[in-house]
Structures are given as structure tokens and as C-alpha cells.
PDB file of C-alpha atoms in Angstrom:
ATOM      1  CA  LEU C 229      12.387  -4.798  -6.321  1.00  0.00           C
ATOM      2  CA  SER C 230      11.309  -5.529  -9.805  1.00  0.00           C
ATOM      3  CA  ALA C 231       8.374  -4.242 -11.939  1.00  0.00           C
ATOM      4  CA  GLY C 232       5.221  -6.425 -12.003  1.00  0.00           C
ATOM      5  CA  LYS C 233       6.253  -7.958  -8.605  1.00  0.00           C
ATOM      6  CA  VAL C 234       4.334  -7.852  -5.235  1.00  0.00           C
ATOM      7  CA  THR C 235       6.454  -7.681  -2.171  1.00  0.00           C
ATOM      8  CA  CYS C 236       4.575  -8.143   0.966  1.00  0.00           C
ATOM      9  CA  VAL C 237       6.464  -6.790   4.050  1.00  0.00           C
ATOM     10  CA  ILE C 238       5.586  -8.655   7.654  1.00  0.00           C
ATOM     11  CA  GLY C 239       6.876  -8.900  11.059  1.00  0.00           C
ATOM     12  CA  PRO C 240       5.756  -8.276  14.570  1.00  0.00           C
ATOM     13  CA  SER C 241       4.500  -4.894  15.610  1.00  0.00           C
ATOM     14  CA  GLY C 242       7.334  -2.442  16.152  1.00  0.00           C
ATOM     15  CA  SER C 243       9.603  -4.256  13.812  1.00  0.00           C
ATOM     16  CA  GLY C 244      10.104  -1.268  11.520  1.00  0.00           C
ATOM     17  CA  LYS C 245       7.668  -1.996   8.721  1.00  0.00           C
ATOM     18  CA  SER C 246       6.105   1.531   8.478  1.00  0.00           C
ATOM     19  CA  THR C 247       9.192   3.103   8.863  1.00  0.00           C
ATOM     20  CA  LEU C 248      10.553   1.298   6.014  1.00  0.00           C
ATOM     21  CA  ALA C 249       7.443   2.143   4.034  1.00  0.00           C
ATOM     22  CA  ARG C 250       8.294   5.759   4.585  1.00  0.00           C
ATOM     23  CA  CYS C 251      11.771   5.406   3.646  1.00  0.00           C
ATOM     24  CA  LEU C 252      10.819   3.874   0.332  1.00  0.00           C
ATOM     25  CA  VAL C 253       8.729   6.821  -0.606  1.00  0.00           C
ATOM     26  CA  GLY C 254      11.199   9.461   0.434  1.00  0.00           C
ATOM     27  CA  ILE C 255       9.439  11.011   3.463  1.00  0.00           C
ATOM     28  CA  TRP C 256      11.805   9.444   6.160  1.00  0.00           C
ATOM     29  CA  PRO C 257      15.379  10.984   5.558  1.00  0.00           C
ATOM     30  CA  ASP C 258      17.034   9.752   8.892  1.00  0.00           C
ATOM     31  CA  LYS C 259      18.445   6.507   7.417  1.00  0.00           C
ATOM     32  CA  SER C 260      21.652   5.211   6.468  1.00  0.00           C
ATOM     33  CA  GLY C 261      22.514   3.610   2.973  1.00  0.00           C
ATOM     34  CA  ASP C 262      20.660   4.799  -0.098  1.00  0.00           C
ATOM     35  CA  LEU C 263      17.318   4.062  -1.659  1.00  0.00           C
ATOM     36  CA  LEU C 264      17.778   3.980  -5.324  1.00  0.00           C
ATOM     37  CA  LEU C 265      15.097   4.469  -7.993  1.00  0.00           C
ATOM     38  CA  ASP C 266      16.325   3.366 -11.489  1.00  0.00           C
ATOM     39  CA  ASP C 267      19.823   3.477  -9.932  1.00  0.00           C
ATOM     40  CA  LEU C 268      19.504   7.339  -8.912  1.00  0.00           C
ATOM     41  CA  ALA C 269      19.171   8.180  -5.303  1.00  0.00           C
ATOM     42  CA  ILE C 270      15.489   9.357  -4.431  1.00  0.00           C
ATOM     43  CA  GLU C 271      16.972  12.629  -3.022  1.00  0.00           C
ATOM     44  CA  GLN C 272      18.302  13.518  -6.458  1.00  0.00           C
ATOM     45  CA  TRP C 273      14.988  12.970  -8.274  1.00  0.00           C
ATOM     46  CA  ASP C 274      12.803  16.308  -8.690  1.00  0.00           C
ATOM     47  CA  ARG C 275       9.939  15.746  -6.336  1.00  0.00           C
ATOM     48  CA  ASP C 276       7.463  17.297  -8.606  1.00  0.00           C
ATOM     49  CA  LEU C 277       8.520  14.758 -11.154  1.00  0.00           C
ATOM     50  CA  ILE C 278       8.686  11.657  -9.059  1.00  0.00           C
ATOM     51  CA  GLY C 279       5.700  12.485  -7.032  1.00  0.00           C
ATOM     52  CA  PRO C 280       2.860  11.320  -9.708  1.00  0.00           C
ATOM     53  CA  SER C 281       4.930   8.216 -10.248  1.00  0.00           C
ATOM     54  CA  ILE C 282       4.701   6.929  -6.409  1.00  0.00           C
ATOM     55  CA  GLY C 283       1.325   5.941  -4.816  1.00  0.00           C
ATOM     56  CA  TYR C 284       1.377   5.960  -1.132  1.00  0.00           C
ATOM     57  CA  LEU C 285      -1.330   4.807   1.381  1.00  0.00           C
ATOM     58  CA  PRO C 286      -0.169   5.324   4.766  1.00  0.00           C
ATOM     59  CA  GLN C 287      -1.200   3.181   7.873  1.00  0.00           C
ATOM     60  CA  ASP C 288      -3.169   6.151   9.200  1.00  0.00           C
ATOM     61  CA  VAL C 289      -5.293   7.526   6.435  1.00  0.00           C
ATOM     62  CA  GLU C 290      -5.629  11.295   6.194  1.00  0.00           C
ATOM     63  CA  LEU C 291      -8.029  12.843   3.928  1.00  0.00           C
ATOM     64  CA  LEU C 292      -8.182  16.873   3.195  1.00  0.00           C
ATOM     65  CA  GLU C 293     -11.597  18.864   3.235  1.00  0.00           C
ATOM     66  CA  GLY C 294     -13.171  18.679   0.104  1.00  0.00           C
ATOM     67  CA  THR C 295     -14.658  16.562  -2.287  1.00  0.00           C
ATOM     68  CA  ILE C 296     -14.158  12.940  -3.096  1.00  0.00           C
ATOM     69  CA  ALA C 297     -13.042  13.687  -6.603  1.00  0.00           C
ATOM     70  CA  GLU C 298     -10.515  16.368  -5.214  1.00  0.00           C
ATOM     71  CA  ASN C 299      -9.060  13.831  -2.652  1.00  0.00           C
ATOM     72  CA  ILE C 300      -8.732  11.013  -5.233  1.00  0.00           C
ATOM     73  CA  SER C 301      -6.964  13.416  -7.693  1.00  0.00           C
ATOM     74  CA  ARG C 302      -4.555  14.420  -4.791  1.00  0.00           C
ATOM     75  CA  PHE C 303      -5.716  18.203  -5.474  1.00  0.00           C
ATOM     76  CA  TYR C 304      -3.741  18.240  -8.581  1.00  0.00           C
ATOM     77  CA  ASP C 305      -5.370  19.226 -12.021  1.00  0.00           C
ATOM     78  CA  LEU C 306      -8.247  17.374 -11.562  1.00  0.00           C
ATOM     79  CA  ASN C 307      -8.887  14.675 -14.519  1.00  0.00           C
ATOM     80  CA  PRO C 308     -12.449  13.240 -14.097  1.00  0.00           C
ATOM     81  CA  ASP C 309     -11.594  10.366 -16.253  1.00  0.00           C
ATOM     82  CA  LEU C 310      -8.467   9.368 -14.057  1.00  0.00           C
ATOM     83  CA  VAL C 311     -10.596   9.708 -10.922  1.00  0.00           C
ATOM     84  CA  ILE C 312     -13.093   7.478 -12.195  1.00  0.00           C
ATOM     85  CA  GLU C 313     -10.571   4.900 -13.494  1.00  0.00           C
ATOM     86  CA  ALA C 314      -8.880   5.007 -10.032  1.00  0.00           C
ATOM     87  CA  ALA C 315     -12.082   4.723  -8.206  1.00  0.00           C
ATOM     88  CA  LYS C 316     -13.170   1.637 -10.160  1.00  0.00           C
ATOM     89  CA  LYS C 317      -9.696  -0.080  -9.789  1.00  0.00           C
ATOM     90  CA  SER C 318      -9.962   0.513  -6.106  1.00  0.00           C
ATOM     91  CA  GLY C 319     -13.670  -0.972  -6.280  1.00  0.00           C
ATOM     92  CA  VAL C 320     -15.127   2.414  -4.855  1.00  0.00           C
ATOM     93  CA  HIS C 321     -16.906   3.772  -7.842  1.00  0.00           C
ATOM     94  CA  GLU C 322     -20.316   2.168  -7.271  1.00  0.00           C
ATOM     95  CA  MET C 323     -20.035   3.189  -3.571  1.00  0.00           C
ATOM     96  CA  VAL C 324     -19.251   7.157  -4.516  1.00  0.00           C
ATOM     97  CA  LEU C 325     -22.200   6.962  -7.117  1.00  0.00           C
ATOM     98  CA  ARG C 326     -24.658   6.123  -4.215  1.00  0.00           C
ATOM     99  CA  LEU C 327     -23.582   9.343  -2.403  1.00  0.00           C
ATOM    100  CA  PRO C 328     -25.774  12.647  -2.538  1.00  0.00           C
ATOM    101  CA  LYS C 329     -23.691  14.320  -5.046  1.00  0.00           C
ATOM    102  CA  GLY C 330     -21.428  11.491  -6.236  1.00  0.00           C
ATOM    103  CA  TYR C 331     -17.659  12.402  -6.902  1.00  0.00           C
ATOM    104  CA  ASP C 332     -18.837  16.017  -5.795  1.00  0.00           C
ATOM    105  CA  THR C 333     -19.780  14.934  -2.359  1.00  0.00           C
ATOM    106  CA  PRO C 334     -18.064  16.888   0.389  1.00  0.00           C
ATOM    107  CA  ILE C 335     -16.248  14.615   2.700  1.00  0.00           C
ATOM    108  CA  GLY C 336     -16.028  16.844   5.594  1.00  0.00           C
ATOM    109  CA  GLU C 337     -12.995  17.573   7.704  1.00  0.00           C
ATOM    110  CA  ALA C 338     -10.317  14.893   7.602  1.00  0.00           C
ATOM    111  CA  GLY C 339     -13.149  12.604   5.863  1.00  0.00           C
ATOM    112  CA  SER C 340     -15.325  12.819   8.923  1.00  0.00           C
ATOM    113  CA  LEU C 341     -18.414  12.137   6.993  1.00  0.00           C
ATOM    114  CA  LEU C 342     -17.206   8.869   5.759  1.00  0.00           C
ATOM    115  CA  SER C 343     -16.669   5.592   7.508  1.00  0.00           C
ATOM    116  CA  GLY C 344     -13.383   4.095   8.169  1.00  0.00           C
ATOM    117  CA  GLY C 345     -13.828   1.698   5.576  1.00  0.00           C
ATOM    118  CA  GLN C 346     -14.997   4.150   2.982  1.00  0.00           C
ATOM    119  CA  ARG C 347     -11.955   6.520   3.788  1.00  0.00           C
ATOM    120  CA  GLN C 348      -9.555   3.615   3.216  1.00  0.00           C
ATOM    121  CA  ARG C 349     -10.981   2.718  -0.140  1.00  0.00           C
ATOM    122  CA  ILE C 350     -10.869   6.498  -1.102  1.00  0.00           C
ATOM    123  CA  ALA C 351      -7.223   6.570  -0.111  1.00  0.00           C
ATOM    124  CA  LEU C 352      -6.689   3.478  -2.081  1.00  0.00           C
ATOM    125  CA  ALA C 353      -8.272   5.448  -5.230  1.00  0.00           C
ATOM    126  CA  ARG C 354      -5.892   8.283  -4.463  1.00  0.00           C
ATOM    127  CA  THR C 355      -2.911   6.021  -4.506  1.00  0.00           C
ATOM    128  CA  LEU C 356      -3.857   4.726  -7.727  1.00  0.00           C
ATOM    129  CA  TYR C 357      -4.629   7.745  -9.241  1.00  0.00           C
ATOM    130  CA  GLY C 358      -2.582   8.534 -12.493  1.00  0.00           C
ATOM    131  CA  ASN C 359      -1.151   4.767 -12.789  1.00  0.00           C
ATOM    132  CA  PRO C 360       1.832   5.380 -10.543  1.00  0.00           C
ATOM    133  CA  GLN C 361       4.756   2.878 -11.452  1.00  0.00           C
ATOM    134  CA  ILE C 362       5.448   2.407  -7.609  1.00  0.00           C
ATOM    135  CA  MET C 363       2.989   1.748  -4.952  1.00  0.00           C
ATOM    136  CA  VAL C 364       3.595   1.333  -1.133  1.00  0.00           C
ATOM    137  CA  LEU C 365       0.545   0.184   0.791  1.00  0.00           C
ATOM    138  CA  ASP C 366       0.651   0.351   4.522  1.00  0.00           C
ATOM    139  CA  GLU C 367      -1.965  -1.890   6.309  1.00  0.00           C
ATOM    140  CA  PRO C 368      -4.472  -1.230   3.328  1.00  0.00           C
ATOM    141  CA  ASN C 369      -6.989  -3.702   4.487  1.00  0.00           C
ATOM    142  CA  ALA C 370      -7.184  -2.606   8.258  1.00  0.00           C
ATOM    143  CA  ASN C 371     -10.470  -1.221   8.087  1.00  0.00           C
ATOM    144  CA  LEU C 372     -12.077  -3.315   5.140  1.00  0.00           C
ATOM    145  CA  ASP C 373     -14.788  -5.428   5.195  1.00  0.00           C
ATOM    146  CA  ASP C 374     -14.694  -8.654   2.889  1.00  0.00           C
ATOM    147  CA  ALA C 375     -16.108  -6.930  -0.199  1.00  0.00           C
ATOM    148  CA  GLY C 376     -13.440  -4.066   0.527  1.00  0.00           C
ATOM    149  CA  GLU C 377     -10.648  -6.835   0.605  1.00  0.00           C
ATOM    150  CA  LYS C 378     -11.700  -8.335  -2.418  1.00  0.00           C
ATOM    151  CA  ALA C 379     -11.510  -5.031  -4.212  1.00  0.00           C
ATOM    152  CA  LEU C 380      -8.008  -4.636  -2.711  1.00  0.00           C
ATOM    153  CA  ILE C 381      -6.905  -7.984  -3.768  1.00  0.00           C
ATOM    154  CA  ALA C 382      -8.354  -7.454  -7.391  1.00  0.00           C
ATOM    155  CA  ALA C 383      -6.734  -3.964  -7.519  1.00  0.00           C
ATOM    156  CA  ILE C 384      -3.273  -5.396  -6.656  1.00  0.00           C
ATOM    157  CA  GLN C 385      -3.463  -8.188  -9.181  1.00  0.00           C
ATOM    158  CA  GLN C 386      -4.460  -5.544 -11.768  1.00  0.00           C
ATOM    159  CA  MET C 387      -1.412  -3.600 -10.868  1.00  0.00           C
ATOM    160  CA  LYS C 388       0.927  -6.885 -11.312  1.00  0.00           C
ATOM    161  CA  THR C 389      -0.439  -7.347 -14.761  1.00  0.00           C
ATOM    162  CA  GLU C 390       0.330  -3.548 -15.637  1.00  0.00           C
ATOM    163  CA  GLY C 391       4.057  -4.260 -14.532  1.00  0.00           C
ATOM    164  CA  ARG C 392       3.653  -1.907 -11.310  1.00  0.00           C
ATOM    165  CA  THR C 393       5.895  -2.375  -8.384  1.00  0.00           C
ATOM    166  CA  VAL C 394       4.186  -3.027  -5.463  1.00  0.00           C
ATOM    167  CA  VAL C 395       5.277  -2.992  -1.737  1.00  0.00           C
ATOM    168  CA  LEU C 396       2.460  -4.047   0.564  1.00  0.00           C
ATOM    169  CA  VAL C 397       2.894  -4.056   4.704  1.00  0.00           C
ATOM    170  CA  THR C 398       0.533  -6.277   6.350  1.00  0.00           C
ATOM    171  CA  HIS C 399      -0.121  -8.210   9.485  1.00  0.00           C
ATOM    172  CA  ARG C 400      -3.140 -10.019   8.181  1.00  0.00           C
ATOM    173  CA  LEU C 401      -1.716 -13.326   6.456  1.00  0.00           C
ATOM    174  CA  ASN C 402      -4.676 -13.955   4.568  1.00  0.00           C
ATOM    175  CA  ILE C 403      -3.495 -11.340   1.774  1.00  0.00           C
ATOM    176  CA  LEU C 404      -0.087 -13.049   1.126  1.00  0.00           C
ATOM    177  CA  SER C 405      -1.770 -14.987  -1.597  1.00  0.00           C
ATOM    178  CA  VAL C 406      -1.173 -11.973  -3.737  1.00  0.00           C
ATOM    179  CA  ALA C 407       2.622 -11.862  -2.948  1.00  0.00           C
ATOM    180  CA  ASP C 408       5.656 -12.770  -5.219  1.00  0.00           C
ATOM    181  CA  ASP C 409       8.246 -12.234  -2.186  1.00  0.00           C
ATOM    182  CA  LEU C 410       8.176 -11.766   1.247  1.00  0.00           C
ATOM    183  CA  LEU C 411      10.274  -9.613   3.585  1.00  0.00           C
ATOM    184  CA  VAL C 412      10.307 -10.340   7.033  1.00  0.00           C
ATOM    185  CA  MET C 413      11.336  -7.589   9.489  1.00  0.00           C
ATOM    186  CA  GLN C 414      12.390  -8.020  13.141  1.00  0.00           C
ATOM    187  CA  GLU C 415      13.648  -5.130  15.579  1.00  0.00           C
ATOM    188  CA  GLY C 416      14.059  -2.849  12.590  1.00  0.00           C
ATOM    189  CA  LYS C 417      16.268  -5.137  10.269  1.00  0.00           C
ATOM    190  CA  VAL C 418      15.486  -7.311   7.459  1.00  0.00           C
ATOM    191  CA  LEU C 419      15.428 -10.778   8.939  1.00  0.00           C
ATOM    192  CA  GLN C 420      14.487 -12.685   5.398  1.00  0.00           C
ATOM    193  CA  HIS C 421      13.753 -11.656   2.015  1.00  0.00           C
ATOM    194  CA  GLY C 422      12.790 -13.888  -0.969  1.00  0.00           C
ATOM    195  CA  PRO C 423      10.162 -15.941  -2.741  1.00  0.00           C
ATOM    196  CA  ARG C 424       7.108 -16.315  -0.827  1.00  0.00           C
ATOM    197  CA  ASP C 425       6.712 -20.152  -0.546  1.00  0.00           C
ATOM    198  CA  GLU C 426      10.484 -20.362  -0.034  1.00  0.00           C
ATOM    199  CA  ILE C 427      10.336 -17.841   3.024  1.00  0.00           C
ATOM    200  CA  LEU C 428       7.030 -19.401   4.379  1.00  0.00           C
ATOM    201  CA  LYS C 429       8.704 -22.752   4.353  1.00  0.00           C
ATOM    202  CA  GLN C 430      11.513 -21.536   6.358  1.00  0.00           C
ATOM    203  CA  MET C 431       9.231 -19.791   8.858  1.00  0.00           C
ATOM    204  CA  LYS C 432       7.257 -23.106   9.056  1.00  0.00           C
ATOM    205  CA  THR C 433      10.435 -24.983   9.899  1.00  0.00           C
ATOM    206  CA  ALA C 434      11.702 -22.583  12.239  1.00  0.00           C
ATOM    207  CA  LYS C 435       8.358 -22.618  14.354  1.00  0.00           C
ATOM    208  CA  GLU C 436       8.300 -26.536  14.190  1.00  0.00           C
ATOM    209  CA  ASN C 437      12.017 -26.522  15.416  1.00  0.00           C
ATOM    210  CA  ALA C 438      11.559 -24.108  18.282  1.00  0.00           C
ATOM    211  CA  ALA C 439       8.214 -25.981  19.368  1.00  0.00           C
ATOM    212  CA  ALA C 440      10.576 -29.324  19.287  1.00  0.00           C
ATOM    213  CA  ALA C 441      13.124 -27.576  21.279  1.00  0.00           C
ATOM    214  CA  ALA C 442      10.601 -26.308  23.877  1.00  0.00           C
ATOM    215  CA  SER C 443       9.106 -29.490  24.525  1.00  0.00           C
ATOM    216  CA  LYS C 444      12.655 -31.128  25.356  1.00  0.00           C
ATOM    217  CA  ILE C 445      12.905 -28.454  27.981  1.00  0.00           C
ATOM    218  CA  HIS C 446       9.696 -29.236  29.408  1.00  0.00           C
TER     219      HIS C 446
END
């Protein structure tokens, strides 16, 4: 996966998309083969060194009890400028300013004081905090409204222009417009991987062939 490219991972439920995402950020150790970052296995990297260089948005968003600013900064050394930059990139800055205490607003236990869409957008800002080189986003638009999805697409496009490597797991095919490459999974294996338009053409042809074969049977 090269810098400045967006790879969308698609496939049916249970095909292994989220497992792959966890492998890519080094939190799923039970695997075969090697995952290399700049030709070095991810297990060989110092976690404190590589951690800030990877942004991960899991499918099930988890926030910690604290303020919005603390959650965006991953509870590291809180840099207000970087917090605001990440919030603006994720399209959540204006929403935060409308809250009672702005960035100092407590979110409650596990973000209970926020809506699902707000939690997801705060989590996206956390993913972008500090401008990591690699971003793995697992169903980042699952709870977003139209405005949130537009902000997500804008953030991904900006990541591309900044030369970041983005992996986007999704089942909502309307977001494939941002993809450079597609990776299709089935039953825990990579079925196809290549340029978006080429893979979509292959999928369309396969579907048409299957429909034609089915009509002959009937």
C-alpha cells in the first residue's frame, strides 16, 4: 500500500475485513505471514515510536471518560493546536464550539453524553490527531448523516493530497468514489486487489455471467 493512495476494503459480513484492519495496526497478533512497515515487521517497531504514526478508527467506537480535547489527543500530551487541526479536518470543529464548554466539555462514560454520530466524528478527529502517516478506518461512516459523510470524504481527500496511506473498510459502496484501489475479501481471504475501476468492472462482469448462467438453468 503506497503513500497518497486510498484502498477500500469491501466484502460480505464475516469475510474478515475488520480482522484485516486489526492486523494492519498490529493489534491482532494471531496471523500468518508478515506485516511490513517500510520493510520492517510491525512487531519490531517500538510501539511508543510507531503509535503516533498510525491512526485507527475501529468499527465499534470507544471513547474514554474525559473531555473532548483529551479524547482527540488520545490522552497524550495535549496540544491545543493539533486538537483543533484534527477537529477541523474531521469536520467536527463547529459542532464542538456549540457545546457548553467547547473542547473542555466532558463526554461522560464511554461518550454517553454524545450521539452516535458525534462519537464517530470525535473518534475520526482522534484518528487524525498529529497527522499520522497511516490511517485505518473501519466503517467510519456507519453512524454519520449526510453532513458527516461529506466531512469524512473531504478528510480522506485531504489525507491523499498530504501523501498519507489510507485503508478504508466499508460496506457502503457510495464512498468508493474516494478509492484508488479496491481489496475484495471473501471467507477470510483476498479475492481481488487492484485499481478501483478495474476491480469494479471485473465484479460487474462476474455478476452478469452469474445471472446469465442462472437464467439458462431456469
